[in-house]
Structures are given as structure tokens and as C-alpha cells.
PDB file of C-alpha atoms and ligand atoms in Angstrom:
ATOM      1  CA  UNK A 215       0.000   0.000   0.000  1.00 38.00           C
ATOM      2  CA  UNK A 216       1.781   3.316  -0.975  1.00 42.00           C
ATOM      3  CA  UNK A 217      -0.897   6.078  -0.842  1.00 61.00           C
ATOM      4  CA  UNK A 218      -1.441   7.666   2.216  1.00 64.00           C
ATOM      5  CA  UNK A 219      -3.642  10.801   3.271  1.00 70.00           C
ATOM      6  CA  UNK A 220      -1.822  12.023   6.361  1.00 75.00           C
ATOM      7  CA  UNK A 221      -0.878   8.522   8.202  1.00 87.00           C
ATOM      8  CA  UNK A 222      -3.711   7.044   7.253  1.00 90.00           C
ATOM      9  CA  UNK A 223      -3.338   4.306   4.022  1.00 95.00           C
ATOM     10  CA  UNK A 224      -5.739   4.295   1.614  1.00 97.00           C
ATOM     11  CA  UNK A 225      -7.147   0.788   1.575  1.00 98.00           C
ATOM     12  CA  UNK A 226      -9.832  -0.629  -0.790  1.00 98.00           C
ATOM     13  CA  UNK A 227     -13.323  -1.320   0.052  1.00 98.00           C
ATOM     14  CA  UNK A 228     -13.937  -4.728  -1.491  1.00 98.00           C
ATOM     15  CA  UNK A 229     -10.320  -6.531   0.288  1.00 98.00           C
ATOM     16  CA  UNK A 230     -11.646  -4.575   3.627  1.00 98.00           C
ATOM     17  CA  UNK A 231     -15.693  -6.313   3.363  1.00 98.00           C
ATOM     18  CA  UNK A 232     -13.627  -9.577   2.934  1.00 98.00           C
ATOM     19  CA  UNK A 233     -11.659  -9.297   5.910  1.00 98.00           C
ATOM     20  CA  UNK A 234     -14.716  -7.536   7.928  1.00 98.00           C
ATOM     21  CA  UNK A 235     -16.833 -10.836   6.703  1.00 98.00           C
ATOM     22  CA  UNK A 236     -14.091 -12.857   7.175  1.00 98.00           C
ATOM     23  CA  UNK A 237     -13.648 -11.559  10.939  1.00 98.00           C
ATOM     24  CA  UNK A 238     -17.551 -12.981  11.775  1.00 98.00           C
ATOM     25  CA  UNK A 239     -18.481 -15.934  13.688  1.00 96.00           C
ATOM     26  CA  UNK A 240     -21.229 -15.759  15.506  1.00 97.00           C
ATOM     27  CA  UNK A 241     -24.215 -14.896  13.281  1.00 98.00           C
ATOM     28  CA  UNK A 242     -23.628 -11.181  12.936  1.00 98.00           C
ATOM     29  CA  UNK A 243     -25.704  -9.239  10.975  1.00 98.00           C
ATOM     30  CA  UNK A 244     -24.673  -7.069   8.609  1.00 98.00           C
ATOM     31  CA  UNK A 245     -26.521  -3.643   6.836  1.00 98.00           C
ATOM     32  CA  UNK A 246     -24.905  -3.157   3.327  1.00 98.00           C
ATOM     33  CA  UNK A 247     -25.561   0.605   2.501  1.00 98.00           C
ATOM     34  CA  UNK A 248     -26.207   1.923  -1.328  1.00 97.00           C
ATOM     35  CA  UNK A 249     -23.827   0.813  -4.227  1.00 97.00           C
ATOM     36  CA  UNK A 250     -20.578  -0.018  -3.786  1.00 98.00           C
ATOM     37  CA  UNK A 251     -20.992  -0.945   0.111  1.00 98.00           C
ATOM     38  CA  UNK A 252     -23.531  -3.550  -0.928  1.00 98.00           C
ATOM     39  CA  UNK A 253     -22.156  -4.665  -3.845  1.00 98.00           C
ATOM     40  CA  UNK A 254     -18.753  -5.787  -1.708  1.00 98.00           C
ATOM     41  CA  UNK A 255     -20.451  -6.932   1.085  1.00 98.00           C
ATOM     42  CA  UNK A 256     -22.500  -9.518  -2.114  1.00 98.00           C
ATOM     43  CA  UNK A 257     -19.164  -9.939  -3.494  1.00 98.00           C
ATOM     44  CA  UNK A 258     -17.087 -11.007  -0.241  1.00 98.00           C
ATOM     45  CA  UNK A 259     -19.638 -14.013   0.330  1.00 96.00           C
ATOM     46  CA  UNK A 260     -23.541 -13.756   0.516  1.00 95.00           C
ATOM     47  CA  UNK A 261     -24.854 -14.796   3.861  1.00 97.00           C
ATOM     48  CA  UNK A 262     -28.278 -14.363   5.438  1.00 97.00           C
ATOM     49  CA  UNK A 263     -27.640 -12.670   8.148  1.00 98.00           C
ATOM     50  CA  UNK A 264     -26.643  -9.675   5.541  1.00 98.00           C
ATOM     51  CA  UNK A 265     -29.301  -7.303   4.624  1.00 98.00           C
ATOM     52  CA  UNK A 266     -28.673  -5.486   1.081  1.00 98.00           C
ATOM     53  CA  UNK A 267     -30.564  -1.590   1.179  1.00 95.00           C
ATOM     54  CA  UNK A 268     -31.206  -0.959  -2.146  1.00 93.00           C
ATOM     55  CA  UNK A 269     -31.639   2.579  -3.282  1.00 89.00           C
ATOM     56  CA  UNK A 270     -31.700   4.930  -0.406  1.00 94.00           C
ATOM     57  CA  UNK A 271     -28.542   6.907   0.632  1.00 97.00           C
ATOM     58  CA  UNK A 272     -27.749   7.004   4.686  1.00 97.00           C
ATOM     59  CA  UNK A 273     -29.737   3.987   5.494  1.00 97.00           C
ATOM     60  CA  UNK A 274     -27.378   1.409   6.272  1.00 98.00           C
ATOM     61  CA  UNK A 275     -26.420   2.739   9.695  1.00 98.00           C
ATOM     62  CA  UNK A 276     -30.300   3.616  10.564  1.00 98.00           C
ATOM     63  CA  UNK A 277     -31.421   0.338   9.911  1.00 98.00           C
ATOM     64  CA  UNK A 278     -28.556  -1.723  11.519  1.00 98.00           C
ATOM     65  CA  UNK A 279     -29.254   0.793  15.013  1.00 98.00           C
ATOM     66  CA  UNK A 280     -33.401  -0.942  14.563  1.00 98.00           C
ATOM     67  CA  UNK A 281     -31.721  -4.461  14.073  1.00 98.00           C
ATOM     68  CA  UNK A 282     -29.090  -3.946  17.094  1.00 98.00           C
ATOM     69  CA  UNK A 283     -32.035  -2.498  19.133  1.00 98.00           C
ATOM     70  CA  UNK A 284     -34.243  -5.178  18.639  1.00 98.00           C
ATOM     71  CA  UNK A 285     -31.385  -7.894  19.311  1.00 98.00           C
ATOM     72  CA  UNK A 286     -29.056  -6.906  22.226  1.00 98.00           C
ATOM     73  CA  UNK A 287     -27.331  -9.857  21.823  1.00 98.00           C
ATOM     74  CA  UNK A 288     -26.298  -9.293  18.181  1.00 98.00           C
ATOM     75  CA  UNK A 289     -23.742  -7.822  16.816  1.00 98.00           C
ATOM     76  CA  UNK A 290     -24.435  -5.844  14.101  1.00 99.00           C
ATOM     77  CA  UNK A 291     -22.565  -3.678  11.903  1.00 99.00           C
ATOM     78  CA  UNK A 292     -23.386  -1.074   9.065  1.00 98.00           C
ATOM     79  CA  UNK A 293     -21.578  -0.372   5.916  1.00 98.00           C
ATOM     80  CA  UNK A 294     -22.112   2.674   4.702  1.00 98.00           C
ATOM     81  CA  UNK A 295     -20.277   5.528   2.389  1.00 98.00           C
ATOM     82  CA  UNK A 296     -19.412   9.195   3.309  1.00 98.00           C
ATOM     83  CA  UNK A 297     -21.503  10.960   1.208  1.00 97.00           C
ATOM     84  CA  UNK A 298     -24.770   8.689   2.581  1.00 98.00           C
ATOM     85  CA  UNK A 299     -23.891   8.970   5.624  1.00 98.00           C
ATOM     86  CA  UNK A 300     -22.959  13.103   5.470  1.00 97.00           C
ATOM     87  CA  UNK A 301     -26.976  12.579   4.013  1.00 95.00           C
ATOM     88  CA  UNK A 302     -28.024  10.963   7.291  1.00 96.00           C
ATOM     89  CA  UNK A 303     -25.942  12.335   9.855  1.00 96.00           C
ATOM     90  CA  UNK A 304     -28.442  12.802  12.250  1.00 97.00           C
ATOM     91  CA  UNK A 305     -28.091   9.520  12.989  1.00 98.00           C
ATOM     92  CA  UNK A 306     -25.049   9.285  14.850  1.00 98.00           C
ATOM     93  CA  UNK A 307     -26.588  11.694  17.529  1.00 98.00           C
ATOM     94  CA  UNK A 308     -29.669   8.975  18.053  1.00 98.00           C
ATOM     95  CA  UNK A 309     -26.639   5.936  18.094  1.00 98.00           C
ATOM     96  CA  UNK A 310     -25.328   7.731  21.011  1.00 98.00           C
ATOM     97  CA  UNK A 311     -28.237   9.101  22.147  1.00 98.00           C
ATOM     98  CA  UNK A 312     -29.748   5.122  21.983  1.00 98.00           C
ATOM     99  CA  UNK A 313     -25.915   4.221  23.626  1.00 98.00           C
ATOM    100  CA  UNK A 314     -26.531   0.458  21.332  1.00 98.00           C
ATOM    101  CA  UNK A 315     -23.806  -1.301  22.450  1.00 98.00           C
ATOM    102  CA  UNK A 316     -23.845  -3.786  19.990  1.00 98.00           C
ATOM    103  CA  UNK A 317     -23.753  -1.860  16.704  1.00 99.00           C
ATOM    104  CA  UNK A 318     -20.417  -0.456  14.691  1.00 99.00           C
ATOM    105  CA  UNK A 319     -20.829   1.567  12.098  1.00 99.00           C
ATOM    106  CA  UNK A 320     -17.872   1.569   9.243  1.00 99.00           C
ATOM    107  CA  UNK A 321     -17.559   4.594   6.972  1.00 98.00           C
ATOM    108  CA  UNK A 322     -16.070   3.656   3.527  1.00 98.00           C
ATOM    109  CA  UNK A 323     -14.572   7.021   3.234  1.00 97.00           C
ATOM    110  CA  UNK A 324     -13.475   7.943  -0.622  1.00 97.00           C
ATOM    111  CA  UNK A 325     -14.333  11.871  -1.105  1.00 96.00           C
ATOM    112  CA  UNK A 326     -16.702  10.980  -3.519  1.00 97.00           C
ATOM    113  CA  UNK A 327     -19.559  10.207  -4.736  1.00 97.00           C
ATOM    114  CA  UNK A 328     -18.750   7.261  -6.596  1.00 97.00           C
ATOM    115  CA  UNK A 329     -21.183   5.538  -8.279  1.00 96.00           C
ATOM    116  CA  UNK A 330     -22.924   8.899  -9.647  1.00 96.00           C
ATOM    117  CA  UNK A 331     -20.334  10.085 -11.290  1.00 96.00           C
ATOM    118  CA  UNK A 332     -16.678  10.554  -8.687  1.00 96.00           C
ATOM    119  CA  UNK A 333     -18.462  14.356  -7.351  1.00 96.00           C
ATOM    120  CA  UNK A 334     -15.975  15.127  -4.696  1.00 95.00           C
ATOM    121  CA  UNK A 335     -18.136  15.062  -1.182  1.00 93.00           C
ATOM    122  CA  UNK A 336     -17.634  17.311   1.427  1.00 86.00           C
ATOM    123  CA  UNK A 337     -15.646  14.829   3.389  1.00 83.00           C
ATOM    124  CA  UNK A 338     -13.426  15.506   0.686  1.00 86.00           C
ATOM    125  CA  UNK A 339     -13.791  19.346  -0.119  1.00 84.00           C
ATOM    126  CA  UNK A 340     -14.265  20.888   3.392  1.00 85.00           C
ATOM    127  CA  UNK A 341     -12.009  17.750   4.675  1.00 89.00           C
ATOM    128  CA  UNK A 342     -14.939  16.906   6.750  1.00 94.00           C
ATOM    129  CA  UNK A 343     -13.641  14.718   9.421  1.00 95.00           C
ATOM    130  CA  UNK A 344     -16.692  12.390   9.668  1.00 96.00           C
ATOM    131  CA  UNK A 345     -14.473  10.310  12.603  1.00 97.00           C
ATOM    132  CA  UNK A 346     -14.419  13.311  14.668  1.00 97.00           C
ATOM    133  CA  UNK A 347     -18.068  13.697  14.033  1.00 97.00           C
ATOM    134  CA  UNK A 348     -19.347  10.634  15.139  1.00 98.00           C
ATOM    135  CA  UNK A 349     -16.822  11.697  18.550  1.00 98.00           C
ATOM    136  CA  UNK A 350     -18.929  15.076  18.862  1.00 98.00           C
ATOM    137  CA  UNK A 351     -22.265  13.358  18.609  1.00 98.00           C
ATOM    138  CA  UNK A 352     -21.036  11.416  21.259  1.00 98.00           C
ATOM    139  CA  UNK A 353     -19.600   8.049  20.059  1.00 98.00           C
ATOM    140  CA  UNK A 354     -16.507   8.061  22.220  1.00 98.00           C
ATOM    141  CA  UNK A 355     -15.428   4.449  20.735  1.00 98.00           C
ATOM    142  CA  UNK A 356     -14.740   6.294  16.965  1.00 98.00           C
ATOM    143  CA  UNK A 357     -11.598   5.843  14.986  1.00 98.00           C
ATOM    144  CA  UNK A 358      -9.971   5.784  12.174  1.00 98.00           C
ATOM    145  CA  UNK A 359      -8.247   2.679  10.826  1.00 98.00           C
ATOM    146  CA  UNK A 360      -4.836   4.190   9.291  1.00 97.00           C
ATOM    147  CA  UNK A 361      -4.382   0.295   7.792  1.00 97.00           C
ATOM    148  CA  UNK A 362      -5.398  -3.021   7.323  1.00 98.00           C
ATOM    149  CA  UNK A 363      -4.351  -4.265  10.975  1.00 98.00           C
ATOM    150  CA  UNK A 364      -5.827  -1.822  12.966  1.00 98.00           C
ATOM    151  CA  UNK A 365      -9.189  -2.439  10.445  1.00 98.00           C
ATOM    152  CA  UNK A 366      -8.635  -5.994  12.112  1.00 98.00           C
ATOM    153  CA  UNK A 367      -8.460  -4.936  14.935  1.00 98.00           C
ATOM    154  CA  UNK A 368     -11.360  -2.363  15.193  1.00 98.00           C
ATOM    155  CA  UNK A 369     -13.267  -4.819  14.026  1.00 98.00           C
ATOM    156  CA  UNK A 370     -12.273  -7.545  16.611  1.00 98.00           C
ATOM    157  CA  UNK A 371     -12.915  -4.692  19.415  1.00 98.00           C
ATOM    158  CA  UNK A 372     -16.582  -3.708  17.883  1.00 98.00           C
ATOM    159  CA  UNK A 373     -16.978  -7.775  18.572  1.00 98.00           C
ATOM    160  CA  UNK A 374     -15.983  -7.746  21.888  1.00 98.00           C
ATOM    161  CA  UNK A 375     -16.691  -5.007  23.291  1.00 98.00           C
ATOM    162  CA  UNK A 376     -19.735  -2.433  24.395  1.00 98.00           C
ATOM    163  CA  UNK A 377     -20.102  -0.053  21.700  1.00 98.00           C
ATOM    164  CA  UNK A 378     -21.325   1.973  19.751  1.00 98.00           C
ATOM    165  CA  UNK A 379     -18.461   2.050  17.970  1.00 98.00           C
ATOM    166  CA  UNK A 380     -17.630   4.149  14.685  1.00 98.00           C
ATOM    167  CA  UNK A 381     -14.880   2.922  12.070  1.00 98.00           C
ATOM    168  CA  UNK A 382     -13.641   5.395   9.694  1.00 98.00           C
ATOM    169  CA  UNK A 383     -11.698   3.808   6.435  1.00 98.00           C
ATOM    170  CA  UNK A 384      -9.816   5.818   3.631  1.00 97.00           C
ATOM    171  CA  UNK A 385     -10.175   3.880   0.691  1.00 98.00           C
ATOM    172  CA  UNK A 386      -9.473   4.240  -2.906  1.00 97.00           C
ATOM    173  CA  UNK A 387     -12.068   5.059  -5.710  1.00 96.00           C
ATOM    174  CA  UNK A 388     -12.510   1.469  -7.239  1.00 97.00           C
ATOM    175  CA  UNK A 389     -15.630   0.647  -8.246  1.00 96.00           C
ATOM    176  CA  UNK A 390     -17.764  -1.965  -6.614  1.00 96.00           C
ATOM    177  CA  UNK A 391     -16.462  -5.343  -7.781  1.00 94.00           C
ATOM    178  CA  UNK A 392     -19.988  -6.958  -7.911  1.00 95.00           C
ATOM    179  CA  UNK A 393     -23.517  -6.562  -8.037  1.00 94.00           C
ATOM    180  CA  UNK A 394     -25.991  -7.274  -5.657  1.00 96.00           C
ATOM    181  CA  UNK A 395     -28.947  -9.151  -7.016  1.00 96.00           C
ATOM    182  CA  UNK A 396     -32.117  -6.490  -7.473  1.00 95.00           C
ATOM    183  CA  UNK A 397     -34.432  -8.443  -5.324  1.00 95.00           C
ATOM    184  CA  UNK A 398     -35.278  -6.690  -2.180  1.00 95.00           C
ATOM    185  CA  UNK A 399     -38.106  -9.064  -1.216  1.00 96.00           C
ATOM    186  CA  UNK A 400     -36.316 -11.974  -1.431  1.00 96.00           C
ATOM    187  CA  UNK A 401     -33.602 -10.109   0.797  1.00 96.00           C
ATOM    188  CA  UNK A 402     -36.027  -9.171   3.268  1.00 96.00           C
ATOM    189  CA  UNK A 403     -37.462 -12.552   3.896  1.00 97.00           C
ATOM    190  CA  UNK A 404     -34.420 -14.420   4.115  1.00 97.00           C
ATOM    191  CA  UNK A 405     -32.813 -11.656   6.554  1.00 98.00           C
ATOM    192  CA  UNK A 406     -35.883 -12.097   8.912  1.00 98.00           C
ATOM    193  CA  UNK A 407     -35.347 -15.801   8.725  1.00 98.00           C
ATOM    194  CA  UNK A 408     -31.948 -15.593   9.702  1.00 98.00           C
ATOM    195  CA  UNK A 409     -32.650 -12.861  12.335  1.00 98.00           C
ATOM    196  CA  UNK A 410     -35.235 -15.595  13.884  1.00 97.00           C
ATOM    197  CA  UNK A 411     -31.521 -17.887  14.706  1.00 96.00           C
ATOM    198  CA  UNK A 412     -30.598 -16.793  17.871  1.00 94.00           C
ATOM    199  CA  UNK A 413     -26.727 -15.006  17.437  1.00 92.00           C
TER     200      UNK A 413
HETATM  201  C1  LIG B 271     -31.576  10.050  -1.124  1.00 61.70           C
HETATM  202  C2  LIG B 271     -30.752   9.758  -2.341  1.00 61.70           C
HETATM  203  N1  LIG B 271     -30.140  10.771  -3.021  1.00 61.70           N
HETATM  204  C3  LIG B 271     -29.388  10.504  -4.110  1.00 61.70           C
HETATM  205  C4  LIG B 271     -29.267   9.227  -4.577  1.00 61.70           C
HETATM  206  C5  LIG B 271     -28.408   8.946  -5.833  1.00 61.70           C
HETATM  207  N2  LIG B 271     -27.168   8.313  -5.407  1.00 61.70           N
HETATM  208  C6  LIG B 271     -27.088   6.969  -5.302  1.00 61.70           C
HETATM  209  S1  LIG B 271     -25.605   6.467  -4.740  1.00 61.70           S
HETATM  210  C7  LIG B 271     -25.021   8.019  -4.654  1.00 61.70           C
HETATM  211  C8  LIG B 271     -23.616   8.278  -4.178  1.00 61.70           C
HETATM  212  C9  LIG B 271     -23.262   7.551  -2.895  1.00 61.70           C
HETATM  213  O1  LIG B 271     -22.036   8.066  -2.417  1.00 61.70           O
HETATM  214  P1  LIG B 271     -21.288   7.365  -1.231  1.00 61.70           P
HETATM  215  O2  LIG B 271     -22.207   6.994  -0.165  1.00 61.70           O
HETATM  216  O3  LIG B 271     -20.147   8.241  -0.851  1.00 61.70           O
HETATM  217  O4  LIG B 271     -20.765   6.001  -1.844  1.00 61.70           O
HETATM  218  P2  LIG B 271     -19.788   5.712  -3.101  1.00 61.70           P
HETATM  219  O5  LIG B 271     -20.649   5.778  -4.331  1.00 61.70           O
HETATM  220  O6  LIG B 271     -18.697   6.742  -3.089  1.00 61.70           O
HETATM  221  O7  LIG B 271     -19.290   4.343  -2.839  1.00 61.70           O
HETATM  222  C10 LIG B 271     -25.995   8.953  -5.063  1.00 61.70           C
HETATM  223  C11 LIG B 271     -25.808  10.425  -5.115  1.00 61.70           C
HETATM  224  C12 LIG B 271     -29.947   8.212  -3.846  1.00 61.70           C
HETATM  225  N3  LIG B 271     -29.907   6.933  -4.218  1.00 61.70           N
HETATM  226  N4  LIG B 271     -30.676   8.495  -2.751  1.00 61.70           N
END
């Protein structure tokens, strides 16, 4: 890896979902946000315990916060982009406000809106720190992962420990390497099935 902004390395959103995916043992559900979130989270191994959004930017975290509310004793994590989340920020102040201790949020952070077009976000233009955000809204467990081992390792904290916790990833502007199926039904039936298996 030989980009870096400040020390942070710029790491790449479908190798990340694999290790994230790869990291899960215990029937974790997972919230894959619009696009290129989703489409790596279907491309790093399609379980039922994931639940592909379709269509709505700054969902992904919302959502997961309902499913980790509903099931203290999951862990749940949401995969969402900068520019959805900047869209949804809100949200972060009801995580905290909620204190769900078994939800992590991970930011895919590229500066842009990718799949529209590469529009620079204002993560990007007003260097928005959207880590230091989620800190001020009062997620004190909020960092970001400067490379792949301490992604590990945030990861294998948000699994052991009380959240909620916010990871914040610099990646690179590759495209999505799949595509998620378009069939929200079937995705919502088979994610309530496999939210009916205890975690
Ligand atoms: C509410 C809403 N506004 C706009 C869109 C159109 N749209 C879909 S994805 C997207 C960009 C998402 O950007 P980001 O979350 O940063 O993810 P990236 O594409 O960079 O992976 C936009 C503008 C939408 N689907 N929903």
C-alpha cells in the first residue's frame, strides 16, 4: 500500500468487506448501505444474516441501530459511504443518544460520490472529518483505521466489546467489484429468517 492521506493508508473497500466478513463468527448481521458498500459486502460471500438496502442513501447505519435495538445480543454492523452517511448524519446523535452497544458503524470514506459520477463530497472538499463527528455526537469508541491491521483490529474490538463504535476507512475510488442481485423481497425474507436464529 503506498498512498497515504496524512498517516492514514488508503485501503480498498472490497479486500476490507472480505476481511470484515471474514472476521464474523457468531451470526452477525450485517446492513450493506447503497452501491458499492452492498455490492462488496455480495461480493465477499452472501450470507443471510446480511441485509442489502437498495436505493436509499444514509440507510445502512439507521437500519442496523433498529436491528441492534431489537437484538441486544447481536452484533451488528453497518456499511455505509461518506456521502450517505454526510446525508443521514443525524443519525449518529440517536446511536449515542440510543448508547446500542452492539452496533459499529464503518464509513467507507473515498471523497466521492462514486457511483454517480466521482463528485468530490464534502468529506473531501471541506475535509470533513466524519471520525471526529461521530466523537462530537457522542460516540466516544470512533476511529480511524490508518491500515489493514488496525481495520482488524477495530473490528475484533466492535466484537468484543460495548459499543457503539464508529470505524472510519480511507479507501481508494474502485468501483464496486460486484452486483448485488435487485431483489429486495427476497432479501427481506431471508434476513428475517436468519434474524429468527438466535446469534
Ligand atoms: C436520497 C438519495 N439521493 C441521491 C441518490 C443517488 N445516489 C445513489 S448512490 C449516490 C452516491 C453515494 O455516495 P457514497 O455513499 O459516498 O458512496 P460511493 O458511491 O462513493 O461508494 C448517489 C448520489 C440516492 N440513491 N438516494
Amino acid at each position: 500500500m503506498t498512498e497515504t492521506t496524512g498517516n492514514l493508508h488508503v485501503m480498498n473497500r472490497a479486500a476490507l468487506t472480505k476481511r470484515l466478513v471474514g472476521a464474523l463468527n457468531n451470526r452477525e448481521a450485517v446492513i450493506g448501505g447503497i452501491g458499492n458498500s452492498n455490492w462488496d459486502l455480495w461480493g465477499a460471500g452472501q450470507r443471510p444474516e446480511n441485509f442489502y438496502m437498495l436505493g436509499s442513501m444514509g440507510l445502512a447505519a439507521p437500519i442496523a441501530m433498529g436491528v441492534a435495538i431489537a437484538q441486544p445480543k447481536r452484533r451488528v454492523f453497518a456499511l455505509e459511504g461518506d456521502g450517505s452517511l454526510l446525508m443521514q448524519l443525524g443519525c449518529l446523535s440517536t446511536i449515542a443518544a440510543q448508547a446500542v452497544k452492539n452496533l459499529a458503524v464503518i464509513v467507507w470514506d473515498n471523497g466521492i460520490y462514486q457511483i454517480t459520477g466521482g463528485q468530490g463530497t464534502p468529506a473531501a472538499t471541506a475535509r470533513t472529518d466524519i471520525v471526529a463527528i461521530a466523537r462530537a455526537s457522542g460516540i466516544a469508541s470512533a476511529a480511524w483505521a490508518a491500515d489493514e491491521a488496525e481495520f482488524d483490529a477495530l473490528v475484533a474490538k466492535a466484537l468484543a466489546t460495548d459499543g457503539p463504535h464508529v470505524i472510519g476507512v480511507k479507501i481508494d475510488n474502485e468501483p464496486g467489484r460486484s452486483q448485488t442481485d435487485r431483489d429486495p423481497i427476497r432479501f427481506r425474507e431471508s434476513f428475517m429468517k436468519a434474524m429468527a436464529q438466535p446469534a
